[in-house]
mmCIF file of C-alpha atoms in Angstrom:
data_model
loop_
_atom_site.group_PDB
_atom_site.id
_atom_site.type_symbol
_atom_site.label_atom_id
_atom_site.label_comp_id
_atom_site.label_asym_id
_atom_site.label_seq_id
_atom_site.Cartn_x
_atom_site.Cartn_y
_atom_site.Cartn_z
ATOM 1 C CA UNK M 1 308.983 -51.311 -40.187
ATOM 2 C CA UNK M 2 312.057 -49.110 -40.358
ATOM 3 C CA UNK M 3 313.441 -47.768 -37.669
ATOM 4 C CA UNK M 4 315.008 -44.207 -37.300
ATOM 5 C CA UNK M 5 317.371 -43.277 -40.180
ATOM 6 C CA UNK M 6 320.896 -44.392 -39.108
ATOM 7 C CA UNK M 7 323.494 -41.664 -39.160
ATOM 8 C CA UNK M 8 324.572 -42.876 -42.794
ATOM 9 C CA UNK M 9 321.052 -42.524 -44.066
ATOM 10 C CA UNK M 10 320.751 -38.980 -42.686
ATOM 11 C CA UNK M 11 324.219 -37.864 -43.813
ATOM 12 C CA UNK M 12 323.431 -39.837 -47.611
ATOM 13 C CA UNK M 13 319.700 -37.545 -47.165
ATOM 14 C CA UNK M 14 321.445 -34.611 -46.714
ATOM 15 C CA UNK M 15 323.175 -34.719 -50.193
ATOM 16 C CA UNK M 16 320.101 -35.749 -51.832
ATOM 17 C CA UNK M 17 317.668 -33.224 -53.990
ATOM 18 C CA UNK M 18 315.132 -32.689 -51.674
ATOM 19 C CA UNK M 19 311.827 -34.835 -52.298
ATOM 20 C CA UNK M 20 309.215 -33.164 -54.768
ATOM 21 C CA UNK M 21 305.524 -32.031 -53.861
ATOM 22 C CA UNK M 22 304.165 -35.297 -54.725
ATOM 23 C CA UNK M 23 306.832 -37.023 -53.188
ATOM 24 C CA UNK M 24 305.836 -35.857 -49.607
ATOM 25 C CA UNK M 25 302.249 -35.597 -50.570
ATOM 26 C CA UNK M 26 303.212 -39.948 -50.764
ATOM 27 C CA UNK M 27 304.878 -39.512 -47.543
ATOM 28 C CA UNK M 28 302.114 -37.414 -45.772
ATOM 29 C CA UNK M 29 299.239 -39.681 -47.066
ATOM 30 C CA UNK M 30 301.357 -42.810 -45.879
ATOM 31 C CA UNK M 31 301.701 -41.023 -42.599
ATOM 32 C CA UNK M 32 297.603 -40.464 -42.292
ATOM 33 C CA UNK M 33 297.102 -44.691 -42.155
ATOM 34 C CA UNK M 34 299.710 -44.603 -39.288
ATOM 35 C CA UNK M 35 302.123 -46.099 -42.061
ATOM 36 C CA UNK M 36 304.721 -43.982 -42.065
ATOM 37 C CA UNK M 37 307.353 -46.248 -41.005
ATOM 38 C CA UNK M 38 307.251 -48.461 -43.243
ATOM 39 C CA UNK M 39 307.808 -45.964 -46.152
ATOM 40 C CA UNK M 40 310.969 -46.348 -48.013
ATOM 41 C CA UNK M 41 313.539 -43.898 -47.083
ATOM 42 C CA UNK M 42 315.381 -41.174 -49.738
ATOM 43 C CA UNK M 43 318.250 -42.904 -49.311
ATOM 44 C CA UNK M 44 316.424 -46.533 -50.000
ATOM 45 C CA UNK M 45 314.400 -44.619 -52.609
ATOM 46 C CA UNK M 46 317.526 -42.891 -54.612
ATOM 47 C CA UNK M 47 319.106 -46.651 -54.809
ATOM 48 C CA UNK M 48 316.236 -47.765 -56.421
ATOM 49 C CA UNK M 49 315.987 -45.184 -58.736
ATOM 50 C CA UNK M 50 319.966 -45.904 -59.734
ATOM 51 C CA UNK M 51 319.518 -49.253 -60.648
ATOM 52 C CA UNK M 52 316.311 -48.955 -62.248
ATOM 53 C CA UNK M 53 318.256 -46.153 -64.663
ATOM 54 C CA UNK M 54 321.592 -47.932 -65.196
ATOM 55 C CA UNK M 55 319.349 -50.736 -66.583
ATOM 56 C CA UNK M 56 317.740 -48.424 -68.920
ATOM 57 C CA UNK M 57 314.528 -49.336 -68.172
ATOM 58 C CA UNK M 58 311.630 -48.830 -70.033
ATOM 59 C CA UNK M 59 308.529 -50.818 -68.776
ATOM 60 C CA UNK M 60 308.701 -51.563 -65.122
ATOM 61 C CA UNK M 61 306.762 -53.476 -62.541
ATOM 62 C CA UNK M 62 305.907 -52.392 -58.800
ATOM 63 C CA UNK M 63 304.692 -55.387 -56.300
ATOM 64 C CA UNK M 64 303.759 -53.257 -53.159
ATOM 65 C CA UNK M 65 302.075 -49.652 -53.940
ATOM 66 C CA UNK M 66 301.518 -48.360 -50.793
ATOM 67 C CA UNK M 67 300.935 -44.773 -51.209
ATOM 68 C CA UNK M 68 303.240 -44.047 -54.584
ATOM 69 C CA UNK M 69 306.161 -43.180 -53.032
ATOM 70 C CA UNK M 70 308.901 -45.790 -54.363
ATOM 71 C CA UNK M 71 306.622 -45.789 -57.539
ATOM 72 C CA UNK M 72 307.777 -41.954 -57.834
ATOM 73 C CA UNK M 73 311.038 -43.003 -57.153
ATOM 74 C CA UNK M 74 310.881 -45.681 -60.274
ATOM 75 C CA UNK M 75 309.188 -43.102 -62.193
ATOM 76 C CA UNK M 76 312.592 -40.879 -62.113
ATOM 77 C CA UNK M 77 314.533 -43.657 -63.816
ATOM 78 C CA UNK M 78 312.480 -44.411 -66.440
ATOM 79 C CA UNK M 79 312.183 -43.206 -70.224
ATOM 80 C CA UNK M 80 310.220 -40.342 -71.086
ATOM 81 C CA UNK M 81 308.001 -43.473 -73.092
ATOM 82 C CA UNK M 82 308.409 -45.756 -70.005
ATOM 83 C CA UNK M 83 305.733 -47.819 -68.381
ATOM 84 C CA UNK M 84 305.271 -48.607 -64.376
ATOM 85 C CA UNK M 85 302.526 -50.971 -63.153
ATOM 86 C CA UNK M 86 302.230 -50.796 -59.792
ATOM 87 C CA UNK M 87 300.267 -53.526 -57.704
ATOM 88 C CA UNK M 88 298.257 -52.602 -54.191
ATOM 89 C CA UNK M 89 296.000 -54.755 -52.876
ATOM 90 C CA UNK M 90 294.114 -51.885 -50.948
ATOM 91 C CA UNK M 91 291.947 -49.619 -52.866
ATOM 92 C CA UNK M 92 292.619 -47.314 -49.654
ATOM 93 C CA UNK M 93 296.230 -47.103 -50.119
ATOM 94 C CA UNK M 94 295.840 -46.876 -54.038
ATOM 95 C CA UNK M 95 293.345 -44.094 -54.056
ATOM 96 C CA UNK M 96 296.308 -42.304 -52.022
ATOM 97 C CA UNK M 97 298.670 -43.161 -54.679
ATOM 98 C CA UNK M 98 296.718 -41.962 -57.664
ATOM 99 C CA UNK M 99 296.376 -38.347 -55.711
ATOM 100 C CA UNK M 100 300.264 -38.356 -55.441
ATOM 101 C CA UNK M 101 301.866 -39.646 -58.585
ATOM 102 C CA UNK M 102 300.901 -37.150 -61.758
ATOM 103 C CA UNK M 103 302.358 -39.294 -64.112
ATOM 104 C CA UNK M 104 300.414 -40.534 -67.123
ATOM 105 C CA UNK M 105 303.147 -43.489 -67.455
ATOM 106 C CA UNK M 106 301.980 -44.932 -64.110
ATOM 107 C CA UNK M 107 298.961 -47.369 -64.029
ATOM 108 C CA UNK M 108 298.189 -48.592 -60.538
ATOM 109 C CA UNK M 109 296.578 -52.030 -60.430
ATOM 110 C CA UNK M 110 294.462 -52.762 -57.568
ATOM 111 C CA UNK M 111 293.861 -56.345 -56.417
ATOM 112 C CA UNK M 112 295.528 -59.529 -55.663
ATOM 113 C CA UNK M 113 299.020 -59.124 -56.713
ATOM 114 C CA UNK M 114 299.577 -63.017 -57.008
ATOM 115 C CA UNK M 115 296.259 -63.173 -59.821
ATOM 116 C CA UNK M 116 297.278 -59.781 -61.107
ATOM 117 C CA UNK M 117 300.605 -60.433 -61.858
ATOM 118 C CA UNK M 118 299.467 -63.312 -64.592
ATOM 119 C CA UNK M 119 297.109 -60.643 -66.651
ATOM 120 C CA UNK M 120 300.442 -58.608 -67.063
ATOM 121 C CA UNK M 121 302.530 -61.054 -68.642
ATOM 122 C CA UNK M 122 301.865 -60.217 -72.263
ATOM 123 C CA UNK M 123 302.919 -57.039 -71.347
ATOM 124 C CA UNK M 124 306.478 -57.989 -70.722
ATOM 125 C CA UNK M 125 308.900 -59.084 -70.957
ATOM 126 C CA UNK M 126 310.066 -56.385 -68.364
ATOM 127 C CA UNK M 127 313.715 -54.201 -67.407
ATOM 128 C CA UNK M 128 312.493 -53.804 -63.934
ATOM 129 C CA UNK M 129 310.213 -55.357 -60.834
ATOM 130 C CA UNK M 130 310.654 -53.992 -57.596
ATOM 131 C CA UNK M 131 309.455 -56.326 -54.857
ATOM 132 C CA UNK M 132 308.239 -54.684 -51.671
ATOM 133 C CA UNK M 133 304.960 -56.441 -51.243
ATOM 134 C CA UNK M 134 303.534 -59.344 -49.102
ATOM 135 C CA UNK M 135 306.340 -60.678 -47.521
ATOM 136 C CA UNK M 136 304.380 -64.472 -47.459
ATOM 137 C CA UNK M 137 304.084 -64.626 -51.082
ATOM 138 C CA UNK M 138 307.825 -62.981 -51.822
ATOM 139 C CA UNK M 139 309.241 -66.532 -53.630
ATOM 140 C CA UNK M 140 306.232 -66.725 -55.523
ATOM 141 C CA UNK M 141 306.770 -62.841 -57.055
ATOM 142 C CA UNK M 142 310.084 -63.561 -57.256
ATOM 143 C CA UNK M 143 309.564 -66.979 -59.326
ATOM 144 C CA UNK M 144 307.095 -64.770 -61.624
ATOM 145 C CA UNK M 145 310.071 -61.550 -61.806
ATOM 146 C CA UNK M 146 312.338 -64.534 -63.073
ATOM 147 C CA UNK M 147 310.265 -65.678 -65.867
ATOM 148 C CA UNK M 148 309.195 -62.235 -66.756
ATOM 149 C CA UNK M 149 312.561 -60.137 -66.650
ATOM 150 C CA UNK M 150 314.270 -59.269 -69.381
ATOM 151 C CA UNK M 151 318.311 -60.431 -70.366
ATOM 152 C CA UNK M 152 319.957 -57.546 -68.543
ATOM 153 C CA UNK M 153 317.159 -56.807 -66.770
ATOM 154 C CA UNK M 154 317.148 -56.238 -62.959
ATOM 155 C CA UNK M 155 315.411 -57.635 -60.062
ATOM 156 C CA UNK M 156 315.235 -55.415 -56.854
ATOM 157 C CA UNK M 157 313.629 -56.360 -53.477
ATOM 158 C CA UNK M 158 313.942 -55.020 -50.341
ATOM 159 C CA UNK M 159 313.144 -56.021 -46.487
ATOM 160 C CA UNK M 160 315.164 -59.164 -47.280
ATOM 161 C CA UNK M 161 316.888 -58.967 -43.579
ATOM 162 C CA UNK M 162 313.246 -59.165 -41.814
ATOM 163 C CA UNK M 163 314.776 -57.178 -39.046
ATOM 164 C CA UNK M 164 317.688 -59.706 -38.780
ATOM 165 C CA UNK M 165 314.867 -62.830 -38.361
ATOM 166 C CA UNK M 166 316.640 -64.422 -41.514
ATOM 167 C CA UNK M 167 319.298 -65.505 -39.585
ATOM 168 C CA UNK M 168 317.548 -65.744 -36.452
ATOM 169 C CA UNK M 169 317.760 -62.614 -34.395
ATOM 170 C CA UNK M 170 314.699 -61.568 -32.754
ATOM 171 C CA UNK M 171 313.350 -57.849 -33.131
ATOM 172 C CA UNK M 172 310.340 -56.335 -31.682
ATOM 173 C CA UNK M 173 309.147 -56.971 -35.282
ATOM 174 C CA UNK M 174 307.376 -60.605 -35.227
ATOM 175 C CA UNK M 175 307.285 -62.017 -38.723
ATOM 176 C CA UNK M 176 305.773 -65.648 -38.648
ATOM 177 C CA UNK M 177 307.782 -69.024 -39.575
ATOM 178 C CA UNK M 178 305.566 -69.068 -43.090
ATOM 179 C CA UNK M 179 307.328 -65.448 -43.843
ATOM 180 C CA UNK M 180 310.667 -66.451 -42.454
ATOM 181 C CA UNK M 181 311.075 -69.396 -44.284
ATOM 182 C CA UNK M 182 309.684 -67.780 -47.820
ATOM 183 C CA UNK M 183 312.524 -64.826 -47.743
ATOM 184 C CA UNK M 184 315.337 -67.220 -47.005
ATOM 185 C CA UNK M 185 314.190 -69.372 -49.651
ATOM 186 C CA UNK M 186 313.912 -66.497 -52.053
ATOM 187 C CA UNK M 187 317.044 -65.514 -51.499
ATOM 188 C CA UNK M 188 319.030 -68.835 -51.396
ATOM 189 C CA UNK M 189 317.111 -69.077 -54.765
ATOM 190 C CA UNK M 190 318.415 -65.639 -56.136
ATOM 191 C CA UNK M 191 322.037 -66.757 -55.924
ATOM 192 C CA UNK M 192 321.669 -70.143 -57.196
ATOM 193 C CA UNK M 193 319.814 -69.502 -59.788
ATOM 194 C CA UNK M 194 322.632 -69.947 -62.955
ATOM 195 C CA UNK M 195 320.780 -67.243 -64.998
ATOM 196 C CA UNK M 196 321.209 -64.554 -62.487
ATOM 197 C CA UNK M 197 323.677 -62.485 -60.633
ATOM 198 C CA UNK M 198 323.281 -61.363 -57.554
ATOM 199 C CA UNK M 199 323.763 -59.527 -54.335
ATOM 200 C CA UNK M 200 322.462 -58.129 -50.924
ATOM 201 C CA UNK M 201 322.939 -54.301 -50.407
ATOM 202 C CA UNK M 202 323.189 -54.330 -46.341
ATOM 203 C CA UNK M 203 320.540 -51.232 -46.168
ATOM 204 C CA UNK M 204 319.133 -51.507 -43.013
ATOM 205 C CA UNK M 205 316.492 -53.700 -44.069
ATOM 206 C CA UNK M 206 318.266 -55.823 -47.005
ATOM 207 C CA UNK M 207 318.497 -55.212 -50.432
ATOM 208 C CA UNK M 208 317.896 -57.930 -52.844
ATOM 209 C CA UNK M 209 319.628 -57.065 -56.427
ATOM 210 C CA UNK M 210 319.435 -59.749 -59.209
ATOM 211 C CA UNK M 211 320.658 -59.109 -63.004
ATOM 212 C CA UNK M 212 319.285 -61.498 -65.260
ATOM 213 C CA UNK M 213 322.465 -62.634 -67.617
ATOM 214 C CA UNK M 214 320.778 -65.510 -69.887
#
């Protein structure tokens, strides 16, 4: 859950282009499930869509749908012959997605991301996952995003912070020991993993960047 935009964010917002038709029409169908919050901001959004471009992406992989907004945001980086697959677990939430995003290189998968992440493989290797998904299962997308990244290829995933619960602050946000325990693993992994580079982008709710190098 996000909280308001701090001052930065707005300030960053109000130098942004502002967000397209679809864009909102993302927003405003996230807003209908009472999900709103959790939506990633324009400033979140336009950082996502920088790295995905200075990587030159051209086939991409979403874990976490929601209603298509960061996959329009992905979608902006990539080639005009780009790929995205996103993955949602609810057909509610995709269904709201596929009304949003007009873009014939987007294919939303609905299911299990964990199951649907191994029929993708022999589509890779890819330039780009975005992990915003499942926050329990976040080490095993981001063992699969290892394997499946390309050399120069980048890793992005956000909510790494858990409201400050990954080094132990409480919030009125109550993620479980399981979750805990499977970020900070993830993201001791990230920076000792020799073929990657990394860093955390202190966004309000942590940015995980990784670069594969070999």
């Amino acid at each position: 859950m996000r909280k308001q935009n701090p001052k930065s964010y707005e300030y960053i917002e109000s130098l942004l282009p502002t967000e397209n038709e679809s864009m909102l029409k993302s927003r405003r169908g996230a807003e209908s499930l009472g999900l709103g919050g959790i939506s990633i901001s324009a400033a979140e959004g336009s950082l996502v869509q920088f790295l995905v471009g200075i990587s030159g992406a051209k086939k991409a992989i979403e874990i976490g749908t929601l209603t298509g907004l960061s996959a329009q945001y992905i979608l902006k980086a990539l080639s005009p012959d780009g790929q995205l697959w996103t993955l949602e677990k609810s057909k509610q939430h995709a269904d709201l997605a596929a009304d949003a995003v007009n873009d014939k290189r987007c294919h939303i998968v609905v299911g299990d991301a964990q199951e649907k992440l191994s029929e993708l493989v022999s589509k890779g290797p890819f330039d780009a996952i975005f992990i915003d998904g499942n926050k329990a299962a976040y080490l095993n997308y981001f063992n699969w995003a290892v394997e499946n990244i390309a050399i120069g290829g980048v890793i992005v995933a956000d909510n790494v912070f858990l409201a400050g619960a990954v080094w132990g602050d409480q919030s009125q946000q109550k993620f479980n020991e399981k979750q805990v325990d499977v970020v900070r693993r993830m993201n001791l992994k990230a920076f000792s993993t020799e073929a990657l580079v990394s860093t955390i982008i202190p966004t309000e709710e942590g940015l995980l960047i990784c670069r594969r190098v070999k």
